[in-house]
Structures are given as C-alpha cells and as structure tokens.
PDB file of C-alpha atoms in Angstrom:
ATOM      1  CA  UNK A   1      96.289  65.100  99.015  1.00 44.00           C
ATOM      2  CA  UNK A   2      93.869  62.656  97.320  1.00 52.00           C
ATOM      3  CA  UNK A   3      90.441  62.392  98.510  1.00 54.00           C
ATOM      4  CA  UNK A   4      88.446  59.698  99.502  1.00 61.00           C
ATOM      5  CA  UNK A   5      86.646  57.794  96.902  1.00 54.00           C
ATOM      6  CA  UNK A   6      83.296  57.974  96.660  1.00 57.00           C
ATOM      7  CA  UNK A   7      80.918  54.725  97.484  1.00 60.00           C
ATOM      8  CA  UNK A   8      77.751  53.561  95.642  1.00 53.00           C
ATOM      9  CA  UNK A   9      75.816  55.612  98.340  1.00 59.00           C
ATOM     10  CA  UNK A  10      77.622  58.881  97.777  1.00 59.00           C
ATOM     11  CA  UNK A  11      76.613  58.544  93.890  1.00 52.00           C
ATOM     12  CA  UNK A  12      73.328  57.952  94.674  1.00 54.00           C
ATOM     13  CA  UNK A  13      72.631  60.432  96.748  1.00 55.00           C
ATOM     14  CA  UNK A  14      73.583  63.397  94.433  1.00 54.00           C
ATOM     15  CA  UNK A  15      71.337  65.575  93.898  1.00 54.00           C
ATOM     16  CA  UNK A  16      69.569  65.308  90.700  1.00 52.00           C
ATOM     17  CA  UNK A  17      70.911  62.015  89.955  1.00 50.00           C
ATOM     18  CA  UNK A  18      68.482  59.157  90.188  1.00 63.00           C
ATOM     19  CA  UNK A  19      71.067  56.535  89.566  1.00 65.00           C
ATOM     20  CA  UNK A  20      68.613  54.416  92.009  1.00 66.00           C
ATOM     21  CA  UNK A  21      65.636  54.136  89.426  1.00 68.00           C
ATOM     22  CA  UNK A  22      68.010  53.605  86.546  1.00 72.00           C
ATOM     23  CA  UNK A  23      69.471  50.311  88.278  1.00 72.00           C
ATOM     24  CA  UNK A  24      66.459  49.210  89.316  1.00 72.00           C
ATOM     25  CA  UNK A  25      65.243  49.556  85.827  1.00 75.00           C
ATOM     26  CA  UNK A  26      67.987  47.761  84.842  1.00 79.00           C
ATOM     27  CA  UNK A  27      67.593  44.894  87.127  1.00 78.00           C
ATOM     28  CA  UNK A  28      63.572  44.706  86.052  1.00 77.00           C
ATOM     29  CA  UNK A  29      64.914  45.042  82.430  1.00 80.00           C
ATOM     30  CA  UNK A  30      67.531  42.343  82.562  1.00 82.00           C
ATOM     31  CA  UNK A  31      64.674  39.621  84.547  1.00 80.00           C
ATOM     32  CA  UNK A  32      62.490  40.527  81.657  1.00 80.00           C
ATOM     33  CA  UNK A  33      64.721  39.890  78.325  1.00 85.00           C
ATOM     34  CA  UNK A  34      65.882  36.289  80.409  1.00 86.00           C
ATOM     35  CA  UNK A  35      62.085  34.993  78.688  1.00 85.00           C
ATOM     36  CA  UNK A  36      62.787  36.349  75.278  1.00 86.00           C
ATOM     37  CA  UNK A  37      66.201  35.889  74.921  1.00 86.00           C
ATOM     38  CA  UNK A  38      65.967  32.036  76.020  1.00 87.00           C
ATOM     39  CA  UNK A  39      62.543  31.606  73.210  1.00 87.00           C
ATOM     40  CA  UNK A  40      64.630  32.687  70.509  1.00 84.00           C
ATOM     41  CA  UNK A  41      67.608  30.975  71.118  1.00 84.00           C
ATOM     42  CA  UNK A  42      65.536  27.524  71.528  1.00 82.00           C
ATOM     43  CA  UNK A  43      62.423  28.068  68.779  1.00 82.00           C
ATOM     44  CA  UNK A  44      62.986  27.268  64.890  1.00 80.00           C
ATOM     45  CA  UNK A  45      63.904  29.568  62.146  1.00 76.00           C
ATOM     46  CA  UNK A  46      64.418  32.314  65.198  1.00 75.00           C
ATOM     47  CA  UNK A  47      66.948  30.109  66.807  1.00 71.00           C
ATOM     48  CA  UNK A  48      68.937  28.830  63.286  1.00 72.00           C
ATOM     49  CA  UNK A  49      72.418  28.794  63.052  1.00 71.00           C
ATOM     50  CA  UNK A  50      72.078  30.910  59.642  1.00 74.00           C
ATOM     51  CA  UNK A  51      71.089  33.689  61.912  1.00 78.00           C
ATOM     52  CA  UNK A  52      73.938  35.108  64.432  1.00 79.00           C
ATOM     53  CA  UNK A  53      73.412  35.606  67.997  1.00 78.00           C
ATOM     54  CA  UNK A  54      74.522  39.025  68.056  1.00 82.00           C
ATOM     55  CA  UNK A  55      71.119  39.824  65.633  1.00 82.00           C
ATOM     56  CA  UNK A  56      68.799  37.421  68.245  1.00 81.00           C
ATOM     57  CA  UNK A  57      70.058  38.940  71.330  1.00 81.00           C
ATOM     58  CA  UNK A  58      69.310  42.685  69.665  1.00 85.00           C
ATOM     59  CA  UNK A  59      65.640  41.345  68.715  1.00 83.00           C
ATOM     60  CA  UNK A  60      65.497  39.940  71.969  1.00 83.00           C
ATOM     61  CA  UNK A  61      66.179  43.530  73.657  1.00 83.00           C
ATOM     62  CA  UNK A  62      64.099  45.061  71.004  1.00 85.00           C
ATOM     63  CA  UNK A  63      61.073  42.996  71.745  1.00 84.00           C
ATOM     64  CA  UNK A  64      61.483  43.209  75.077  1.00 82.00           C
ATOM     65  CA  UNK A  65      61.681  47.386  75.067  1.00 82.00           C
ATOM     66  CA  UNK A  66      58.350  47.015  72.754  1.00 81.00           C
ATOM     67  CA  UNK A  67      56.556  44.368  75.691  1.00 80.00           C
ATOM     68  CA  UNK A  68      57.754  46.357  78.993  1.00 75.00           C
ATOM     69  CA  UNK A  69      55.093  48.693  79.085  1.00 73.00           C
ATOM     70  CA  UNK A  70      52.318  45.983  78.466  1.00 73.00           C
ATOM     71  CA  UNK A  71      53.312  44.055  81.385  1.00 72.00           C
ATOM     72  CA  UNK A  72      53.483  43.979  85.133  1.00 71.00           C
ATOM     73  CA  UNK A  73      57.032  44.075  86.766  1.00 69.00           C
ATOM     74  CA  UNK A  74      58.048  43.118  90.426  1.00 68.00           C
ATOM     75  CA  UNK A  75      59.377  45.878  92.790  1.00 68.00           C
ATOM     76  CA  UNK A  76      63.124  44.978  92.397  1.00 64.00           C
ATOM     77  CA  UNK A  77      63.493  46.949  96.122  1.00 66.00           C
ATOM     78  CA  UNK A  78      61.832  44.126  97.412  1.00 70.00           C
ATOM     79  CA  UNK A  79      63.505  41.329  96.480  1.00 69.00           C
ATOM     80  CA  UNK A  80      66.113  39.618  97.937  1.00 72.00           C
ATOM     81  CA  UNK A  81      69.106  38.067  96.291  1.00 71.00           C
ATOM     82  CA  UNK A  82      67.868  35.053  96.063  1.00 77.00           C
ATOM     83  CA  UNK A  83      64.548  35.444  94.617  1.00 76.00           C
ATOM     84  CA  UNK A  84      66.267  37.161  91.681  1.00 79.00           C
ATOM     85  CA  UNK A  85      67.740  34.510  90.969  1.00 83.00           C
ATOM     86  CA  UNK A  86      64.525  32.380  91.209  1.00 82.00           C
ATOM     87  CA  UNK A  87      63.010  35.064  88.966  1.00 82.00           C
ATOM     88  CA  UNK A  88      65.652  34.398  86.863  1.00 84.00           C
ATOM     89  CA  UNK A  89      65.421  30.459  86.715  1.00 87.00           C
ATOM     90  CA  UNK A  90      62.029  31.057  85.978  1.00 85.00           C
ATOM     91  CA  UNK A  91      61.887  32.870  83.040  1.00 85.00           C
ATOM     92  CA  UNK A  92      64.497  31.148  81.530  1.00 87.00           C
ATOM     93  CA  UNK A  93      62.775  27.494  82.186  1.00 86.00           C
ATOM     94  CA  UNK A  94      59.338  29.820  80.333  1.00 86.00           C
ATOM     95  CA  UNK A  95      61.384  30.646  77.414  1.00 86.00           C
ATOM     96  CA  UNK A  96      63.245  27.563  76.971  1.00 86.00           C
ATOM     97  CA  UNK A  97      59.981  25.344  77.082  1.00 84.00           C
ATOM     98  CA  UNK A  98      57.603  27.910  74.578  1.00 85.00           C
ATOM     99  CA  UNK A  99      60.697  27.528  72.159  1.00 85.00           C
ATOM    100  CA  UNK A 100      61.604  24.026  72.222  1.00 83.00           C
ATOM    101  CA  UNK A 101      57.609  23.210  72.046  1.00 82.00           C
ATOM    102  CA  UNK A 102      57.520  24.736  68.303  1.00 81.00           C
ATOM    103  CA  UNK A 103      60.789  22.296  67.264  1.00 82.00           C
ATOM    104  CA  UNK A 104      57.849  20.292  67.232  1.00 79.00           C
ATOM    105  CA  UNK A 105      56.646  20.804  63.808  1.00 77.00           C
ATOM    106  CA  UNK A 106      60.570  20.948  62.372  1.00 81.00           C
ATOM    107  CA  UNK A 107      61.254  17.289  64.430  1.00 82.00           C
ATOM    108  CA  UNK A 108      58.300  15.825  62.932  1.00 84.00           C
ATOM    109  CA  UNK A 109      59.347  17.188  59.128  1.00 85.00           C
ATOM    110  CA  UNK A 110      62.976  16.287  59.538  1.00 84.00           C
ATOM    111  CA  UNK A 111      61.565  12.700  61.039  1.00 84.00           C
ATOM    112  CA  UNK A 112      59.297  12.183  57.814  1.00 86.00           C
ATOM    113  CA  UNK A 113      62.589  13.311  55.552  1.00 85.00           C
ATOM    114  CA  UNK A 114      65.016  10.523  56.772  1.00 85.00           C
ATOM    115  CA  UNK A 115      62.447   7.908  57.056  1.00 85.00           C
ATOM    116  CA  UNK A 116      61.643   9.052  53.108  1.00 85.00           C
ATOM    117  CA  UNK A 117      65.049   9.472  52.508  1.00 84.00           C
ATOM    118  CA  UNK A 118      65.712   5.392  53.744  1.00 82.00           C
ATOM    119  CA  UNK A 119      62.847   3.911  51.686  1.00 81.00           C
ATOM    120  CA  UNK A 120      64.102   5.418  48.355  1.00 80.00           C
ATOM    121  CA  UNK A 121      67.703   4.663  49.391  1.00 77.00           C
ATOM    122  CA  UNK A 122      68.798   7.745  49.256  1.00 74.00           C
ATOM    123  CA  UNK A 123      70.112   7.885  53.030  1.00 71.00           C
ATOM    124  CA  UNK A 124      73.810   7.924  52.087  1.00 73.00           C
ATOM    125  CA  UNK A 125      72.567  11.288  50.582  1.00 71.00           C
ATOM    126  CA  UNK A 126      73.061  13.496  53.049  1.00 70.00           C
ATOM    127  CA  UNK A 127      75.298  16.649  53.776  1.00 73.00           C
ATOM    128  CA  UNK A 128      76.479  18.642  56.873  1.00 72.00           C
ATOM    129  CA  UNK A 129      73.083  20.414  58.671  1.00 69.00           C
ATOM    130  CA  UNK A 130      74.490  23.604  60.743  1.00 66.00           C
ATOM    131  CA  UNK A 131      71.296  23.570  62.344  1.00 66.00           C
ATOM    132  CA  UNK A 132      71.021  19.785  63.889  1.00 66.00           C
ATOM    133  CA  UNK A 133      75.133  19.819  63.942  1.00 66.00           C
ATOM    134  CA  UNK A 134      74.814  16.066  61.714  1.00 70.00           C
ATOM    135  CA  UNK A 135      74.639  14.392  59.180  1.00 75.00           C
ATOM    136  CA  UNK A 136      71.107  15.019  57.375  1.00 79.00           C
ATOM    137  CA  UNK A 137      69.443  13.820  54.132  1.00 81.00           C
ATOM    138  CA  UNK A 138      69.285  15.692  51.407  1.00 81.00           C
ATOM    139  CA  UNK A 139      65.734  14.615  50.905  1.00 83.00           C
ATOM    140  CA  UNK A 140      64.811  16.100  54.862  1.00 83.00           C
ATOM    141  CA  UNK A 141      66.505  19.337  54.105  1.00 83.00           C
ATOM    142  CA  UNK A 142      64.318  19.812  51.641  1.00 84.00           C
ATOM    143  CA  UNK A 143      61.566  19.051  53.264  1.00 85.00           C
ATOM    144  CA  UNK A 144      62.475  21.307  55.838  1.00 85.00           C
ATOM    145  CA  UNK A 145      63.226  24.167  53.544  1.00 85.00           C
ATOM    146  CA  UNK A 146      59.771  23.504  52.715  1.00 86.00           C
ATOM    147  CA  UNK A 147      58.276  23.835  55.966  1.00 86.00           C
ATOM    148  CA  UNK A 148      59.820  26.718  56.661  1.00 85.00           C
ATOM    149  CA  UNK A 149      58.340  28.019  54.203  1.00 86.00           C
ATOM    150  CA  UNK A 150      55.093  26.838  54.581  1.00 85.00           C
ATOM    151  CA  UNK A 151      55.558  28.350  58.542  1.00 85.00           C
ATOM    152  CA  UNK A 152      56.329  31.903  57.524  1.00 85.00           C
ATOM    153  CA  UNK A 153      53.199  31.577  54.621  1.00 87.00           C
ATOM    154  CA  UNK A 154      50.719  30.695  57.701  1.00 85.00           C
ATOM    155  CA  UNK A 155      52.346  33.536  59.980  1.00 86.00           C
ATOM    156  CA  UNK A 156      53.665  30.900  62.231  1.00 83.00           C
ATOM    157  CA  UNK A 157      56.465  33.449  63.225  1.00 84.00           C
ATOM    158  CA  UNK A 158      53.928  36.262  64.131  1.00 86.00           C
ATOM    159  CA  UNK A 159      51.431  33.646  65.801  1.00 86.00           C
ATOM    160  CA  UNK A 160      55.273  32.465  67.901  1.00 85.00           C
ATOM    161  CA  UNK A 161      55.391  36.400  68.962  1.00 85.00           C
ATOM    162  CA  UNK A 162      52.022  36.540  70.156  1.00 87.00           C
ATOM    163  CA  UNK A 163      52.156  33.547  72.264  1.00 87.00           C
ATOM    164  CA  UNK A 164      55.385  34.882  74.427  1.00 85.00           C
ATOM    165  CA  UNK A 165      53.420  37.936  74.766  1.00 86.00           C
ATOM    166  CA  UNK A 166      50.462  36.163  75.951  1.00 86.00           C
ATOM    167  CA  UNK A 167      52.291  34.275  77.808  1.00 85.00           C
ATOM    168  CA  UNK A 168      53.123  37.561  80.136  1.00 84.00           C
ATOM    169  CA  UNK A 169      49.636  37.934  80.654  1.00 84.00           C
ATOM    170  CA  UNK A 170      49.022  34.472  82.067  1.00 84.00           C
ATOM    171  CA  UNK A 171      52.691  33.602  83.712  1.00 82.00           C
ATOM    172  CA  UNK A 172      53.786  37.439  84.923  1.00 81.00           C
ATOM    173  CA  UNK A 173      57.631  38.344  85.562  1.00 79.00           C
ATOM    174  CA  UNK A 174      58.389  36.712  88.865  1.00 72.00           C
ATOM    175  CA  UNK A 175      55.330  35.069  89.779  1.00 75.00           C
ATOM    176  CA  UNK A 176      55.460  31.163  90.140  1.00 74.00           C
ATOM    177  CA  UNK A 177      53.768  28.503  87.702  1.00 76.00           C
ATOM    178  CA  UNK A 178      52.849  25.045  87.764  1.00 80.00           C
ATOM    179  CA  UNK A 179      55.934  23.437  85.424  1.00 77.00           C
ATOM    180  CA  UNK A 180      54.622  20.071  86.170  1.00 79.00           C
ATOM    181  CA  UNK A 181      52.249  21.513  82.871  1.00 81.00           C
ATOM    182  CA  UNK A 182      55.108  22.227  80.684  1.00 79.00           C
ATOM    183  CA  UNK A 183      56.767  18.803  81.717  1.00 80.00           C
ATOM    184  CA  UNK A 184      53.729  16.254  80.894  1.00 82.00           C
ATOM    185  CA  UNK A 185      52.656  19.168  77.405  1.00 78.00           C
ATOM    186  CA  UNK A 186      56.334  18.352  76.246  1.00 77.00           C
ATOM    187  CA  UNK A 187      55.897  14.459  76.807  1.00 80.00           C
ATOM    188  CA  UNK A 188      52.789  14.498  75.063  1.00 81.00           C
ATOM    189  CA  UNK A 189      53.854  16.874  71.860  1.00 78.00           C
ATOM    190  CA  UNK A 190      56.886  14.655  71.545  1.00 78.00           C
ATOM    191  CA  UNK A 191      54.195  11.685  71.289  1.00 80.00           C
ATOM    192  CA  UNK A 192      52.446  13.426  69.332  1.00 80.00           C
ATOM    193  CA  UNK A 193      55.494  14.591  66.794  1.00 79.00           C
ATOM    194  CA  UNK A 194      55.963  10.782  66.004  1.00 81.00           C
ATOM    195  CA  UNK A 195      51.736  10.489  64.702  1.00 83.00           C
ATOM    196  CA  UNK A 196      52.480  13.105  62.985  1.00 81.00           C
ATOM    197  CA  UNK A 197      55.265  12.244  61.248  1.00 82.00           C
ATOM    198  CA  UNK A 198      53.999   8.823  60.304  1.00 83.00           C
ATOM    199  CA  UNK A 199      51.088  11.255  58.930  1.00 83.00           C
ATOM    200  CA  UNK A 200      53.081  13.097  56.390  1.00 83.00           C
ATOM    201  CA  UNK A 201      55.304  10.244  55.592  1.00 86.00           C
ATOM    202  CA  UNK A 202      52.782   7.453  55.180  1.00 85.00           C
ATOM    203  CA  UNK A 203      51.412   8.359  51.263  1.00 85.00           C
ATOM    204  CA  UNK A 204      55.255   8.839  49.565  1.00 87.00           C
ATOM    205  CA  UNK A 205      56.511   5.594  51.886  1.00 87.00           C
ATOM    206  CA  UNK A 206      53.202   3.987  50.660  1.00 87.00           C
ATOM    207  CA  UNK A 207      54.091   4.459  47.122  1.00 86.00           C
ATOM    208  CA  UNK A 208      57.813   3.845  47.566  1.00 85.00           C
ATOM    209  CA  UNK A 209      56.657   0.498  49.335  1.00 86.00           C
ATOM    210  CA  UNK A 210      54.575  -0.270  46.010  1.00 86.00           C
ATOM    211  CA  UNK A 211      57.595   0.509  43.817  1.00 84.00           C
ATOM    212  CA  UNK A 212      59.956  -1.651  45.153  1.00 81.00           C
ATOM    213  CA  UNK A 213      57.162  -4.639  45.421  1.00 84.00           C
ATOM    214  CA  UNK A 214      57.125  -3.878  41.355  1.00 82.00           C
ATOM    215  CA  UNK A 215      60.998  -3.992  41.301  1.00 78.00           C
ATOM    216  CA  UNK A 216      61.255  -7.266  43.089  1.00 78.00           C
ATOM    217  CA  UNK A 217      58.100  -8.844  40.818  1.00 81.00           C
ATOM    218  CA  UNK A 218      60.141  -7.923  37.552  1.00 78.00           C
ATOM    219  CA  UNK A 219      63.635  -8.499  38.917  1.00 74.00           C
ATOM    220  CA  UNK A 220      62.316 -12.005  39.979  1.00 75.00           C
ATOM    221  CA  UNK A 221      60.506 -12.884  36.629  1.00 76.00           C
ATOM    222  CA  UNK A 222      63.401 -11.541  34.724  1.00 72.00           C
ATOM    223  CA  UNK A 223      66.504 -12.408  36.810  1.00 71.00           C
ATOM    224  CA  UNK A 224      68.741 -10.959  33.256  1.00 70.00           C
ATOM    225  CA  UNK A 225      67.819  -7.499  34.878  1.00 67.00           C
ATOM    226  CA  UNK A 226      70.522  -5.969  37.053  1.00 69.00           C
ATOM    227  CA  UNK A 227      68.703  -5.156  39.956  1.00 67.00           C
ATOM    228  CA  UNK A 228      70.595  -1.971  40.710  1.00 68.00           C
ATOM    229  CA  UNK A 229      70.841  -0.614  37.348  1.00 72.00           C
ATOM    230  CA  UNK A 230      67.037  -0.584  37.076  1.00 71.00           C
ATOM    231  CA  UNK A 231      65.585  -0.740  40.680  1.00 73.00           C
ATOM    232  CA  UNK A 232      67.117   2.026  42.037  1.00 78.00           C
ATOM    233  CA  UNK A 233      66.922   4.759  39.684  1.00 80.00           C
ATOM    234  CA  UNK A 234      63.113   3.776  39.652  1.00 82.00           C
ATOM    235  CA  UNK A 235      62.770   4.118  43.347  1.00 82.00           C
ATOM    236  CA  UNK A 236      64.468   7.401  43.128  1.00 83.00           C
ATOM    237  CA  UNK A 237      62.243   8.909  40.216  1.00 85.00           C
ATOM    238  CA  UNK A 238      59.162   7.395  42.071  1.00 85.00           C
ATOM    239  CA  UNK A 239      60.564   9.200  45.268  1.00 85.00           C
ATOM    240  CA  UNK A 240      60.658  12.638  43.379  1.00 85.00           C
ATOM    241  CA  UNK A 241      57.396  12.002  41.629  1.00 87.00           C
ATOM    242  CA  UNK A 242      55.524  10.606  44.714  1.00 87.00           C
ATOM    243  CA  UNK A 243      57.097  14.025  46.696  1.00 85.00           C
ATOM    244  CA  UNK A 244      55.696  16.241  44.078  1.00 87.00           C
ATOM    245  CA  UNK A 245      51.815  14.646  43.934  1.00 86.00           C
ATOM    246  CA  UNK A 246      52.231  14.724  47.845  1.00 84.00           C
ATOM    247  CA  UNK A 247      53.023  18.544  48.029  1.00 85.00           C
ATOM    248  CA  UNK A 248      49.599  20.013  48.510  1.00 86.00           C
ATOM    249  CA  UNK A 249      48.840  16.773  51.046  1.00 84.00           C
ATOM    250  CA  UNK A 250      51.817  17.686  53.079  1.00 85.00           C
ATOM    251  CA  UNK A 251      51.109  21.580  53.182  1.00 85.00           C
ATOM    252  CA  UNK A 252      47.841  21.258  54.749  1.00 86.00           C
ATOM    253  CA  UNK A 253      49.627  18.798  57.410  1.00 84.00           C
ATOM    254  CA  UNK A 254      52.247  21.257  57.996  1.00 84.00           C
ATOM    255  CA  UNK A 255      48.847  23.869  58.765  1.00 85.00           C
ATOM    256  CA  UNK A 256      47.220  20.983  61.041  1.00 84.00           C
ATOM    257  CA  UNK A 257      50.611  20.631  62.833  1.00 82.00           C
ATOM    258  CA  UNK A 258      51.326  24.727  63.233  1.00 83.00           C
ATOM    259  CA  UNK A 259      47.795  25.003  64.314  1.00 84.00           C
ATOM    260  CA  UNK A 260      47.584  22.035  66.616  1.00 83.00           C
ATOM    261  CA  UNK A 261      50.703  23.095  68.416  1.00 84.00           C
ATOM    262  CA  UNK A 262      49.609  26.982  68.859  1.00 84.00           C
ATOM    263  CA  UNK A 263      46.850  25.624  70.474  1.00 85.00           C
ATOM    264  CA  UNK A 264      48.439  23.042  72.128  1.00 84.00           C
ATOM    265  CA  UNK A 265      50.817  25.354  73.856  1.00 84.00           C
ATOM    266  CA  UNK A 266      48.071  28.381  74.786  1.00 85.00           C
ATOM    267  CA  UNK A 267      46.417  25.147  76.643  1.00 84.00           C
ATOM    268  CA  UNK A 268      49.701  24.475  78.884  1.00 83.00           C
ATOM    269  CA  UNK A 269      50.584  28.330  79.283  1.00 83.00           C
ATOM    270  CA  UNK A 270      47.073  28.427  80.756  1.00 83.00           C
ATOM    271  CA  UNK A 271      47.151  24.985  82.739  1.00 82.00           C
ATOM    272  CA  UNK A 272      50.672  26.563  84.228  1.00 79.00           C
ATOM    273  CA  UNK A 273      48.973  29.012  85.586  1.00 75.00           C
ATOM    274  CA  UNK A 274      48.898  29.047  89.635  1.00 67.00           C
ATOM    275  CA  UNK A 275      45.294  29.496  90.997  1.00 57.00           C
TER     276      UNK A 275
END
C-alpha cells in the first residue's frame, strides 16, 4: 500500500532538519542579488555584450555572498507576499538607476565620437556596435575604447563597487527611498552628459571647423582644385592629427566626468534616503 506523501510541513518538521532557515535564507538571498544583478546588467563595461550573462549573474551572486554579512536583512517571516514583491521592485528600480547613471560618461564619449566623426566626414564610417545594437562610427568606437580605458586606469570599476555597497548602508534591503531623487539626478546627469560632450568635442570640432574654412578659401581661389580629391583627405588627416594633440585634453575630461558622476550619484543615494 503506498503511503501518504509528505507536505512542506512534514519536511520541516524533521528533526534535525532546518529546512525553515535554509528557505528563508534563500528568500533574503534572492531580495538581495535583485540590486546587484540589475547594476551589472545596466552599468558600462560590467554590462557589455562582450561579456556573457552567465559570467555577470555568477559575479552578481559572488558579490552578493561577499556583501551579505555587511548588511542588514529583513525578517523574511514577517513579510507578506506582497511586500516581497515591493522589496523586490525596489531593489531592482536601485540597481537599474546606480547602473544606468554611470552610461553617463560612455553617452557623453560616444556623443563627442559621432559629432567628430560628422565634421571630418567620416560618418559613413561606421560598423556594427554589439553594445548600442547600431550603427556606430568608427571614430566613436575608438573613442570609447579609449575611455574604457581611461575608466579602468582611474579605478572607475572599483569606485562602481564601492558605491552599490554604500549604497546598502544608506538605502537597506527592503526599506523605502525617496525615487523622486533618482528621477530629477537622472534628468540632470543627462543635461549634464550633453555639456560635457560639447566639452570634449569642442577643441578637435574647433580645428576641423578651421580646416574646412582653409579648404573652402583655396578651393575658391583655385577653382582647378577638385574639391574632394584634396579637401577631404585633409579633413581626415587633420581629424587624426587634431585627435592625437587632444589626447591628454580629453583624458583629464574623462577624470572630471568619472569623478563628477561618483559624486554626483553618492549625492542622490544620500538625498534618497527617507528621514
């Protein structure tokens, strides 16, 4: 004769095994990786396409095992079905913002690329970006390239990881926040991507401006000149040339922009706080 099968409570209630504090670990666990897994699925270089999801959710889990002991967790016995899934909302909204708020200094490079890239008429230049999922100058994917670079030089990754930690501190697992912050910080960083921008494009566009004055001076006083034949391959080797005296200019914006936006977003964690 077959037996009757055993419910959730019968488990439970074996002795010796506290299948109880293991799913309530669990629970805690899974509200807890919802923050990190949603940062590094939004934030640059963490969130690239180059890098597969399988390797961001297994960072995500790592880093969370490494923060779980530094932070305070709810008592998942009290609470109710529906405030898990407020929990949940939460934390995912926490990550989602922190991460898209450093695309910041990647929007503003890729910005200053294509509006380069159009002055020195080298827009039909472009190539498939896996990471934007378009069509992207050659001329901003280097630039990018470049401020990637220039990111992991200044520790911008490690500075990223310190910020989701601190933001545990100031926003706790399951406690609410003011997201009216995050809403008005990310209208006022996206402002503030397009200064920028014009920033770090405004020397090479300056010269490229002064280039093609000189082309249309020469072309005009000498009409014999095809324009094409010598205009643009002068634009393009003033381009390169302009890009290459501009390097150490643009690396010290690309540390004003990583710095202003570290500090930019420890000011909204903080103004999100409740009380």
């Amino acid at each position: 004769m077959i037996g009757q099968v055993p419910t959730l409570d019968d488990v439970l209630g074996l002795g010796g095994v506290e299948l109880q504090f293991l799913i309530d670990f669990m629970l805690v666990f899974f509200l807890h990786t919802l923050r990190l897994s949603a940062f590094f699925l939004s934030a640059p270089f963490f969130g690239a396409a180059a890098i597969p999801v399988q390797v961001r959710v297994i960072v995500s889990v790592v880093m969370a095992l490494g923060f779980y002991g530094m932070i305070e967790v709810p008592d998942p016995t009290n609470l109710p079905f529906l405030a898990m899934i407020e929990i949940a909302l939460i934390e995912i909204a926490i990550g989602l913002s922190l991460g898209l708020a450093f695309t910041i200094v990647f929007s503003a490079v890729a910005l200053t690329g294509e509006k380069i890239a159009a002055s020195a008429g080298l827009g039909f230049a472009a190539q498939m970006d896996p990471n934007s999922g378009g069509q992207t100058p050659v001329v901003s994917q280097f630039l990018n390239l470049f401020a990637i670079a220039a990111f992991l030089s200044l520790n911008g990754h490690l500075h990223m990881i310190a910020l989701i930690r601190m933001s545990y501190e100031i926003l706790p697992l399951g406690q609410p926040f003011q997201f009216s912050a995050f809403v008005s910080g990310g209208l006022a960083a996206a402002g503030h991507m397009f200064t920028i921008a014009s920033q770090l494009m405004l020397p090479v566009v300056s010269i490229l401006l002064l280039a093609n004055i000189t082309v249309g001076v020469v072309t005009r006083s000498a009409p014999q000149l095809n324009l094409f034949s010598f205009g643009f391959p002068l634009t393009i080797l003033t381009c390169f040339v302009a890009l290459y005296v501009s390097t150490t200019p643009f690396a010290n914006g690309i540390a004003e922009l990583v710095e202003f936006i570290l500090e930019f977003i420890e000011d909204t964690i903080a103004e999100a706080e409740v009380g």
